[in-house]
Amino acid sequence: MEVLNLGILAHVDAGKTSLTERLLHTAGVIDEVGSVDDGNTQTDSLALERRRGITIKSAVVSFAIGDLTVNLIDTPGHPDFIAEVERALSVLDGAVLVISAVEGVQAQTRVLMRTLQRLHIPTLIFVNKLDRPGAQYDGVLHQIATKLTPAIVPMGEAIHLGTPEATFKPIVQEDTLLEVLTRNDDNLLQRYVDNEPLSLHDALETQTHQARVHPVYFGSAITGAGTEALSDGIRELLPRASTTDGPLDGTVFKVERGPAGEKIAFVRLLDGTAHVRDRIRFGAGDAKITALHVIGEGPSNAVHAGRIGKFWGLADVQIGDRIAATDDPEPRARTAYFAPPTLETVISARKPSDKGNLRVALTQLAEQDPLINLRQDDLRQETYVSLYGEVQKEVIETTLATEFGIEVDFRETTTICVERLVGAGAAVEFKKKDLNPFLATIGLRVEPAPVNAGVSFVLEVELGSMPYAFIKAVEETVRETLHQGVHGWQIPDAHVVMTHSGYSARQSHAHAVFDKSMSSTAGDFRNLTPLVLMTALQQAGTTVHEPMHHFQLEIPTDTTRAVLAALARLRAIPQVPALAAETSTLEGEIPAAAVYELEQQLPALTRGEGVLESAFERYQPVTGPIPERPRTDHDPLNRREYLLHIQRRV
């Protein structure tokens, strides 16, 4: 049986979850269409999803259209979960983009369409809510053509708009179809000019497969109008999953925990076949598959190319990992890229007795979601969690309450900055000298590295000058210490050179056991490294950089002056406006800390007509007072306090 891995995408509240329910009902998978308002839908399983009526985690359900098996991935539409959308897109053969016939094309709709076009994913467009008062046909088609793509083909006509009797008649206008198809295909145009016979349906199928044309359907997920025509379009116009049998290759796009706490990896198999008891490679190493489950079929001994399977036994697997056979010479690196989170907050358990359980629960959540980063402050007994938006707080809070029984509180959200080196700096401390209480000699030089180069650690000392375990201890501590620079922010890019080394060989008193007061240990090097490294960083100097978002605003032209004034107050850097008669476009950069405030002000500035899109772009130096981040490492910048803590700990 042929397989299609299909994604449903939409702006918040356009009706994609309702459409999923309708498609499942039409296929006979469920007896009754669930309601988002009633909280009884199939794919919204989180309590917060049911309560708020939004989709947060990608859900996978399967149904059949004739002889075609459709694995349907219902993706989030809220901007805070765009990475969930990106993650799901990597495994799709085709997509349905849902638009409201009342609200029309909205900000997130454009973001999603741009992403689909960038990844060349064949896409059908479904205009939902045809039965709602205020529903439009011509108006929405005009918005799609001007704001999304002009390469659209209306697949029928809508009648009785805005009433419960609204219906969709699947009648394609051949003149319109021919105009759109020949615009993208010169050969087709030449055949038309030469009066050769044309198969417009085949041409439509081909160009839809190539993501060059997007058929548009109208209907209502609530009443079922138009959904049968959409099902026919899914079956006839979207490409099937590839079933090639080459070397094993797949992508992990979701990880969850089973009832016994075991990891379950959702894998789209791009090539080859995976069997139970096969040993496979992935990002963090290799492991043996202990069980398999094919979506839409159930437990199985094998998952074939084109299918989505659940894999058990991969304890260290992470979202974004590529999988391969252990004898495959090609490396399988993590391919998923997610923009860095730009916000963070302190999370704490309401009950003191839950403090230990909270750390364990957050660690499990971070395993399942690459968007959750944790930072532990042992000095203040606090845990920081990174965020992409305020709604993530609610998701984390609800998940902890429902899955772990832990109630939590959050502090005010703050911006995450980074530090970058200004120049080079060096420092060295010799054992038994310079008030160095550790039996270790360490010299380090730090130098700036290109943006996104990461941290590199190299040796100027001979590799055999001391035990490798001591060198490894220095390297690991260097990387750990760079998470908090001179001002407390992470230094993501740096080149570190070990220039000096020395140790006291293992020795003991006569007829006595090993005496660590006379012999160097890895602990000596771990304790001394932060002091040497921070001295070198102070000499090199660092600057704090704040995250900047690229923004695009569509606003009524007569509000441009007021919006520019607001952007200036928010320290935004706009480009020259693209002015037009009615609607103008503003692009530029804005500090991440000001995005939420701009979102709040925009409706009043633009009479509710302004549309804002923003995404992380880069870091830039902070202007004004330098923000400091509370340290969590007993502050090696304060030598006396640091040594007092180390001595007490020892």
PDB file of C-alpha atoms in Angstrom, residues 192-420:
ATOM      1  CA  TYR A 192      -0.942  24.868 -26.369  1.00  0.00           C
ATOM      2  CA  VAL A 193       0.127  27.351 -29.051  1.00  0.00           C
ATOM      3  CA  ASP A 194       0.709  24.456 -31.475  1.00  0.00           C
ATOM      4  CA  ASN A 195      -2.795  23.068 -30.728  1.00  0.00           C
ATOM      5  CA  GLU A 196      -1.353  19.801 -29.439  1.00  0.00           C
ATOM      6  CA  PRO A 197      -3.535  17.721 -27.080  1.00  0.00           C
ATOM      7  CA  LEU A 198      -2.978  18.656 -23.428  1.00  0.00           C
ATOM      8  CA  SER A 199      -3.628  16.769 -20.191  1.00  0.00           C
ATOM      9  CA  LEU A 200      -4.115  19.640 -17.774  1.00  0.00           C
ATOM     10  CA  HIS A 201      -4.775  17.305 -14.827  1.00  0.00           C
ATOM     11  CA  ASP A 202      -1.442  15.547 -15.352  1.00  0.00           C
ATOM     12  CA  ALA A 203       0.302  18.925 -15.647  1.00  0.00           C
ATOM     13  CA  LEU A 204      -1.400  20.098 -12.462  1.00  0.00           C
ATOM     14  CA  GLU A 205      -0.276  16.947 -10.656  1.00  0.00           C
ATOM     15  CA  THR A 206       3.307  17.380 -11.883  1.00  0.00           C
ATOM     16  CA  GLN A 207       3.576  21.037 -10.907  1.00  0.00           C
ATOM     17  CA  THR A 208       1.933  20.369  -7.532  1.00  0.00           C
ATOM     18  CA  HIS A 209       4.519  17.626  -6.896  1.00  0.00           C
ATOM     19  CA  GLN A 210       7.216  20.183  -7.707  1.00  0.00           C
ATOM     20  CA  ALA A 211       5.680  22.724  -5.286  1.00  0.00           C
ATOM     21  CA  ARG A 212       5.307  25.194  -8.161  1.00  0.00           C
ATOM     22  CA  VAL A 213       1.504  25.354  -8.045  1.00  0.00           C
ATOM     23  CA  HIS A 214      -0.868  25.231  -5.072  1.00  0.00           C
ATOM     24  CA  PRO A 215      -4.479  24.046  -5.557  1.00  0.00           C
ATOM     25  CA  VAL A 216      -6.971  25.894  -3.319  1.00  0.00           C
ATOM     26  CA  TYR A 217     -10.034  24.260  -1.763  1.00  0.00           C
ATOM     27  CA  PHE A 218     -12.797  25.883   0.280  1.00  0.00           C
ATOM     28  CA  GLY A 219     -14.969  24.296   2.944  1.00  0.00           C
ATOM     29  CA  SER A 220     -15.845  23.874   6.593  1.00  0.00           C
ATOM     30  CA  ALA A 221     -14.255  21.357   8.929  1.00  0.00           C
ATOM     31  CA  ILE A 222     -17.276  21.673  11.236  1.00  0.00           C
ATOM     32  CA  THR A 223     -19.984  20.899   8.660  1.00  0.00           C
ATOM     33  CA  GLY A 224     -17.806  18.755   6.400  1.00  0.00           C
ATOM     34  CA  ALA A 225     -18.355  20.948   3.340  1.00  0.00           C
ATOM     35  CA  GLY A 226     -15.455  20.687   0.892  1.00  0.00           C
ATOM     36  CA  THR A 227     -13.539  18.067   2.876  1.00  0.00           C
ATOM     37  CA  GLU A 228     -14.391  15.295   0.394  1.00  0.00           C
ATOM     38  CA  ALA A 229     -12.921  17.369  -2.435  1.00  0.00           C
ATOM     39  CA  LEU A 230      -9.852  18.028  -0.286  1.00  0.00           C
ATOM     40  CA  SER A 231      -9.467  14.274   0.368  1.00  0.00           C
ATOM     41  CA  ASP A 232      -9.583  13.664  -3.394  1.00  0.00           C
ATOM     42  CA  GLY A 233      -6.922  16.341  -3.859  1.00  0.00           C
ATOM     43  CA  ILE A 234      -4.699  14.739  -1.214  1.00  0.00           C
ATOM     44  CA  ARG A 235      -5.027  11.361  -2.941  1.00  0.00           C
ATOM     45  CA  GLU A 236      -4.608  12.596  -6.518  1.00  0.00           C
ATOM     46  CA  LEU A 237      -2.239  15.575  -6.346  1.00  0.00           C
ATOM     47  CA  LEU A 238       0.295  14.986  -3.559  1.00  0.00           C
ATOM     48  CA  PRO A 239       3.349  12.739  -4.053  1.00  0.00           C
ATOM     49  CA  ARG A 240       3.786   9.384  -2.330  1.00  0.00           C
ATOM     50  CA  ALA A 241       6.574   8.562   0.096  1.00  0.00           C
ATOM     51  CA  SER A 242       9.759   7.242  -1.445  1.00  0.00           C
ATOM     52  CA  THR A 243      10.229   3.482  -1.009  1.00  0.00           C
ATOM     53  CA  THR A 244      13.850   3.091  -2.132  1.00  0.00           C
ATOM     54  CA  ASP A 245      15.835   0.310  -0.513  1.00  0.00           C
ATOM     55  CA  GLY A 246      19.287   1.850  -0.164  1.00  0.00           C
ATOM     56  CA  PRO A 247      21.435   2.212   2.968  1.00  0.00           C
ATOM     57  CA  LEU A 248      19.494   2.852   6.163  1.00  0.00           C
ATOM     58  CA  ASP A 249      18.748   6.550   6.621  1.00  0.00           C
ATOM     59  CA  GLY A 250      16.124   8.206   8.797  1.00  0.00           C
ATOM     60  CA  THR A 251      15.334  11.302  10.845  1.00  0.00           C
ATOM     61  CA  VAL A 252      14.224  11.457  14.489  1.00  0.00           C
ATOM     62  CA  PHE A 253      11.569  14.164  14.715  1.00  0.00           C
ATOM     63  CA  LYS A 254       9.992  13.413  18.071  1.00  0.00           C
ATOM     64  CA  VAL A 255      11.001  11.704  21.340  1.00  0.00           C
ATOM     65  CA  GLU A 256       8.673  10.726  24.152  1.00  0.00           C
ATOM     66  CA  ARG A 257       8.726   8.543  27.257  1.00  0.00           C
ATOM     67  CA  GLY A 258       6.760   5.306  27.574  1.00  0.00           C
ATOM     68  CA  PRO A 259       4.841   4.102  30.659  1.00  0.00           C
ATOM     69  CA  ALA A 260       7.991   2.582  32.155  1.00  0.00           C
ATOM     70  CA  GLY A 261      10.046   5.710  31.494  1.00  0.00           C
ATOM     71  CA  GLU A 262      11.719   4.262  28.389  1.00  0.00           C
ATOM     72  CA  LYS A 263      12.569   6.502  25.452  1.00  0.00           C
ATOM     73  CA  ILE A 264      10.504   6.141  22.277  1.00  0.00           C
ATOM     74  CA  ALA A 265      11.887   7.762  19.125  1.00  0.00           C
ATOM     75  CA  PHE A 266       9.578   8.722  16.243  1.00  0.00           C
ATOM     76  CA  VAL A 267      11.578   8.169  13.049  1.00  0.00           C
ATOM     77  CA  ARG A 268      10.729   8.977   9.432  1.00  0.00           C
ATOM     78  CA  LEU A 269      12.634   6.359   7.484  1.00  0.00           C
ATOM     79  CA  LEU A 270      13.972   7.997   4.328  1.00  0.00           C
ATOM     80  CA  ASP A 271      15.782   4.966   2.954  1.00  0.00           C
ATOM     81  CA  GLY A 272      16.389   1.291   3.686  1.00  0.00           C
ATOM     82  CA  THR A 273      14.704  -0.974   6.241  1.00  0.00           C
ATOM     83  CA  ALA A 274      15.137  -1.150  10.026  1.00  0.00           C
ATOM     84  CA  HIS A 275      14.587  -4.464  11.818  1.00  0.00           C
ATOM     85  CA  VAL A 276      14.155  -5.403  15.454  1.00  0.00           C
ATOM     86  CA  ARG A 277      17.532  -6.322  17.001  1.00  0.00           C
ATOM     87  CA  ASP A 278      19.437  -4.309  14.374  1.00  0.00           C
ATOM     88  CA  ARG A 279      22.239  -2.207  15.821  1.00  0.00           C
ATOM     89  CA  ILE A 280      22.068   1.303  14.373  1.00  0.00           C
ATOM     90  CA  ARG A 281      24.082   4.500  14.651  1.00  0.00           C
ATOM     91  CA  PHE A 282      22.694   7.918  15.564  1.00  0.00           C
ATOM     92  CA  GLY A 283      23.979  11.252  16.876  1.00  0.00           C
ATOM     93  CA  ALA A 284      25.195  10.175  20.325  1.00  0.00           C
ATOM     94  CA  GLY A 285      26.444   6.684  19.487  1.00  0.00           C
ATOM     95  CA  ASP A 286      24.859   3.379  18.604  1.00  0.00           C
ATOM     96  CA  ALA A 287      22.327   0.991  20.126  1.00  0.00           C
ATOM     97  CA  LYS A 288      20.217  -2.065  19.351  1.00  0.00           C
ATOM     98  CA  ILE A 289      16.558  -1.678  18.382  1.00  0.00           C
ATOM     99  CA  THR A 290      14.537  -3.633  20.941  1.00  0.00           C
ATOM    100  CA  ALA A 291      11.052  -3.057  19.499  1.00  0.00           C
ATOM    101  CA  LEU A 292       9.350  -1.360  16.545  1.00  0.00           C
ATOM    102  CA  HIS A 293       5.882   0.027  15.914  1.00  0.00           C
ATOM    103  CA  VAL A 294       4.751   1.211  12.467  1.00  0.00           C
ATOM    104  CA  ILE A 295       2.368   4.169  12.604  1.00  0.00           C
ATOM    105  CA  GLY A 296      -0.990   3.046  11.249  1.00  0.00           C
ATOM    106  CA  GLU A 297      -0.191  -0.667  11.555  1.00  0.00           C
ATOM    107  CA  GLY A 298       1.039  -1.430  15.066  1.00  0.00           C
ATOM    108  CA  PRO A 299       3.909  -3.599  16.390  1.00  0.00           C
ATOM    109  CA  SER A 300       6.188  -4.913  13.657  1.00  0.00           C
ATOM    110  CA  ASN A 301       9.519  -6.606  13.081  1.00  0.00           C
ATOM    111  CA  ALA A 302      10.542  -4.056  10.441  1.00  0.00           C
ATOM    112  CA  VAL A 303       9.982  -0.462   9.305  1.00  0.00           C
ATOM    113  CA  HIS A 304      10.462   0.227   5.596  1.00  0.00           C
ATOM    114  CA  ALA A 305      11.469   3.375   3.724  1.00  0.00           C
ATOM    115  CA  GLY A 306       8.736   5.989   3.547  1.00  0.00           C
ATOM    116  CA  ARG A 307       7.069   4.912   6.783  1.00  0.00           C
ATOM    117  CA  ILE A 308       7.056   6.520  10.230  1.00  0.00           C
ATOM    118  CA  GLY A 309       7.990   4.167  13.045  1.00  0.00           C
ATOM    119  CA  LYS A 310       8.392   4.195  16.796  1.00  0.00           C
ATOM    120  CA  PHE A 311      11.801   2.871  17.850  1.00  0.00           C
ATOM    121  CA  TRP A 312      12.576   1.444  21.298  1.00  0.00           C
ATOM    122  CA  GLY A 313      16.046   0.830  22.720  1.00  0.00           C
ATOM    123  CA  LEU A 314      17.777   4.064  21.662  1.00  0.00           C
ATOM    124  CA  ALA A 315      18.439   5.396  25.165  1.00  0.00           C
ATOM    125  CA  ASP A 316      20.644   8.331  24.141  1.00  0.00           C
ATOM    126  CA  VAL A 317      18.749   9.410  21.019  1.00  0.00           C
ATOM    127  CA  GLN A 318      17.807  13.075  20.574  1.00  0.00           C
ATOM    128  CA  ILE A 319      15.416  14.978  18.348  1.00  0.00           C
ATOM    129  CA  GLY A 320      17.134  15.857  15.079  1.00  0.00           C
ATOM    130  CA  ASP A 321      19.430  12.799  15.057  1.00  0.00           C
ATOM    131  CA  ARG A 322      19.981  10.977  11.775  1.00  0.00           C
ATOM    132  CA  ILE A 323      20.037   7.174  12.012  1.00  0.00           C
ATOM    133  CA  ALA A 324      22.126   4.786   9.901  1.00  0.00           C
ATOM    134  CA  ALA A 325      23.468   1.238   9.914  1.00  0.00           C
ATOM    135  CA  THR A 326      26.605   0.757  12.023  1.00  0.00           C
ATOM    136  CA  ASP A 327      28.605  -0.264   8.947  1.00  0.00           C
ATOM    137  CA  ASP A 328      27.602   2.859   6.999  1.00  0.00           C
ATOM    138  CA  PRO A 329      30.772   4.952   6.473  1.00  0.00           C
ATOM    139  CA  GLU A 330      28.776   8.154   6.090  1.00  0.00           C
ATOM    140  CA  PRO A 331      28.553  10.156   9.340  1.00  0.00           C
ATOM    141  CA  ARG A 332      25.080  10.877  10.635  1.00  0.00           C
ATOM    142  CA  ALA A 333      25.231  14.254  12.321  1.00  0.00           C
ATOM    143  CA  ARG A 334      22.311  16.105  13.824  1.00  0.00           C
ATOM    144  CA  THR A 335      20.764  18.107  11.027  1.00  0.00           C
ATOM    145  CA  ALA A 336      18.098  20.048  12.897  1.00  0.00           C
ATOM    146  CA  TYR A 337      18.878  23.686  13.541  1.00  0.00           C
ATOM    147  CA  PHE A 338      16.855  25.702  15.985  1.00  0.00           C
ATOM    148  CA  ALA A 339      17.453  29.395  16.621  1.00  0.00           C
ATOM    149  CA  PRO A 340      18.732  29.987  20.164  1.00  0.00           C
ATOM    150  CA  PRO A 341      16.163  30.808  22.845  1.00  0.00           C
ATOM    151  CA  THR A 342      16.375  34.482  23.723  1.00  0.00           C
ATOM    152  CA  LEU A 343      14.441  34.497  27.006  1.00  0.00           C
ATOM    153  CA  GLU A 344      14.796  32.740  30.332  1.00  0.00           C
ATOM    154  CA  THR A 345      13.071  32.563  33.691  1.00  0.00           C
ATOM    155  CA  VAL A 346      13.567  30.942  37.084  1.00  0.00           C
ATOM    156  CA  ILE A 347      11.293  27.980  37.773  1.00  0.00           C
ATOM    157  CA  SER A 348      10.644  26.739  41.301  1.00  0.00           C
ATOM    158  CA  ALA A 349       8.466  24.089  42.936  1.00  0.00           C
ATOM    159  CA  ARG A 350       5.617  25.402  45.098  1.00  0.00           C
ATOM    160  CA  LYS A 351       6.140  22.587  47.581  1.00  0.00           C
ATOM    161  CA  PRO A 352       9.667  22.321  49.050  1.00  0.00           C
ATOM    162  CA  SER A 353       9.320  18.538  48.982  1.00  0.00           C
ATOM    163  CA  ASP A 354       9.092  18.637  45.154  1.00  0.00           C
ATOM    164  CA  LYS A 355      12.425  20.422  44.671  1.00  0.00           C
ATOM    165  CA  GLY A 356      14.396  17.257  43.885  1.00  0.00           C
ATOM    166  CA  ASN A 357      11.658  15.776  41.700  1.00  0.00           C
ATOM    167  CA  LEU A 358      11.447  19.035  39.705  1.00  0.00           C
ATOM    168  CA  ARG A 359      15.048  18.735  38.535  1.00  0.00           C
ATOM    169  CA  VAL A 360      14.485  15.148  37.368  1.00  0.00           C
ATOM    170  CA  ALA A 361      11.244  16.081  35.598  1.00  0.00           C
ATOM    171  CA  LEU A 362      12.807  19.080  33.818  1.00  0.00           C
ATOM    172  CA  THR A 363      15.716  16.919  32.668  1.00  0.00           C
ATOM    173  CA  GLN A 364      13.261  14.481  31.085  1.00  0.00           C
ATOM    174  CA  LEU A 365      11.375  17.322  29.388  1.00  0.00           C
ATOM    175  CA  ALA A 366      14.646  18.699  28.018  1.00  0.00           C
ATOM    176  CA  GLU A 367      15.413  15.261  26.530  1.00  0.00           C
ATOM    177  CA  GLN A 368      12.106  15.294  24.662  1.00  0.00           C
ATOM    178  CA  ASP A 369      12.290  18.899  23.480  1.00  0.00           C
ATOM    179  CA  PRO A 370      15.459  20.611  22.179  1.00  0.00           C
ATOM    180  CA  LEU A 371      13.810  23.972  22.850  1.00  0.00           C
ATOM    181  CA  ILE A 372      14.108  23.502  26.613  1.00  0.00           C
ATOM    182  CA  ASN A 373      17.534  24.426  28.002  1.00  0.00           C
ATOM    183  CA  LEU A 374      18.256  24.237  31.727  1.00  0.00           C
ATOM    184  CA  ARG A 375      20.785  26.090  33.882  1.00  0.00           C
ATOM    185  CA  GLN A 376      21.256  25.112  37.509  1.00  0.00           C
ATOM    186  CA  ASP A 377      22.321  27.673  40.140  1.00  0.00           C
ATOM    187  CA  ASP A 378      23.624  25.574  43.033  1.00  0.00           C
ATOM    188  CA  LEU A 379      24.517  28.671  45.074  1.00  0.00           C
ATOM    189  CA  ARG A 380      20.930  29.891  45.256  1.00  0.00           C
ATOM    190  CA  GLN A 381      19.317  26.492  44.689  1.00  0.00           C
ATOM    191  CA  GLU A 382      17.523  27.814  41.596  1.00  0.00           C
ATOM    192  CA  THR A 383      16.851  26.397  38.134  1.00  0.00           C
ATOM    193  CA  TYR A 384      16.712  28.601  35.022  1.00  0.00           C
ATOM    194  CA  VAL A 385      14.760  27.462  31.971  1.00  0.00           C
ATOM    195  CA  SER A 386      15.122  29.051  28.529  1.00  0.00           C
ATOM    196  CA  LEU A 387      12.069  30.159  26.548  1.00  0.00           C
ATOM    197  CA  TYR A 388      11.027  31.182  23.047  1.00  0.00           C
ATOM    198  CA  GLY A 389       7.855  32.879  24.252  1.00  0.00           C
ATOM    199  CA  GLU A 390       5.510  33.351  27.176  1.00  0.00           C
ATOM    200  CA  VAL A 391       3.171  30.529  26.141  1.00  0.00           C
ATOM    201  CA  GLN A 392       5.981  28.051  26.789  1.00  0.00           C
ATOM    202  CA  LYS A 393       5.632  28.820  30.488  1.00  0.00           C
ATOM    203  CA  GLU A 394       2.091  27.498  30.413  1.00  0.00           C
ATOM    204  CA  VAL A 395       3.151  24.396  28.480  1.00  0.00           C
ATOM    205  CA  ILE A 396       5.901  23.548  30.964  1.00  0.00           C
ATOM    206  CA  GLU A 397       3.648  24.308  33.940  1.00  0.00           C
ATOM    207  CA  THR A 398       0.816  22.121  32.644  1.00  0.00           C
ATOM    208  CA  THR A 399       3.111  19.261  31.612  1.00  0.00           C
ATOM    209  CA  LEU A 400       4.793  19.180  35.022  1.00  0.00           C
ATOM    210  CA  ALA A 401       1.422  19.192  36.785  1.00  0.00           C
ATOM    211  CA  THR A 402      -0.248  16.504  34.663  1.00  0.00           C
ATOM    212  CA  GLU A 403       2.676  14.141  33.993  1.00  0.00           C
ATOM    213  CA  PHE A 404       4.725  14.546  37.176  1.00  0.00           C
ATOM    214  CA  GLY A 405       2.285  15.976  39.737  1.00  0.00           C
ATOM    215  CA  ILE A 406       4.539  18.981  40.406  1.00  0.00           C
ATOM    216  CA  GLU A 407       3.134  22.497  40.740  1.00  0.00           C
ATOM    217  CA  VAL A 408       5.569  25.289  39.832  1.00  0.00           C
ATOM    218  CA  ASP A 409       5.923  29.066  39.751  1.00  0.00           C
ATOM    219  CA  PHE A 410       7.913  31.290  37.376  1.00  0.00           C
ATOM    220  CA  ARG A 411       9.714  34.574  37.875  1.00  0.00           C
ATOM    221  CA  GLU A 412       9.657  37.473  35.444  1.00  0.00           C
ATOM    222  CA  THR A 413      11.135  36.633  32.029  1.00  0.00           C
ATOM    223  CA  THR A 414      14.551  38.120  31.169  1.00  0.00           C
ATOM    224  CA  THR A 415      16.668  38.267  27.988  1.00  0.00           C
ATOM    225  CA  ILE A 416      19.587  35.885  27.369  1.00  0.00           C
ATOM    226  CA  CYS A 417      22.759  37.660  26.199  1.00  0.00           C
ATOM    227  CA  VAL A 418      26.172  36.292  25.207  1.00  0.00           C
ATOM    228  CA  GLU A 419      29.747  37.528  25.684  1.00  0.00           C
ATOM    229  CA  ARG A 420      32.362  37.817  22.965  1.00  0.00           C
TER     230      ARG A 420
END
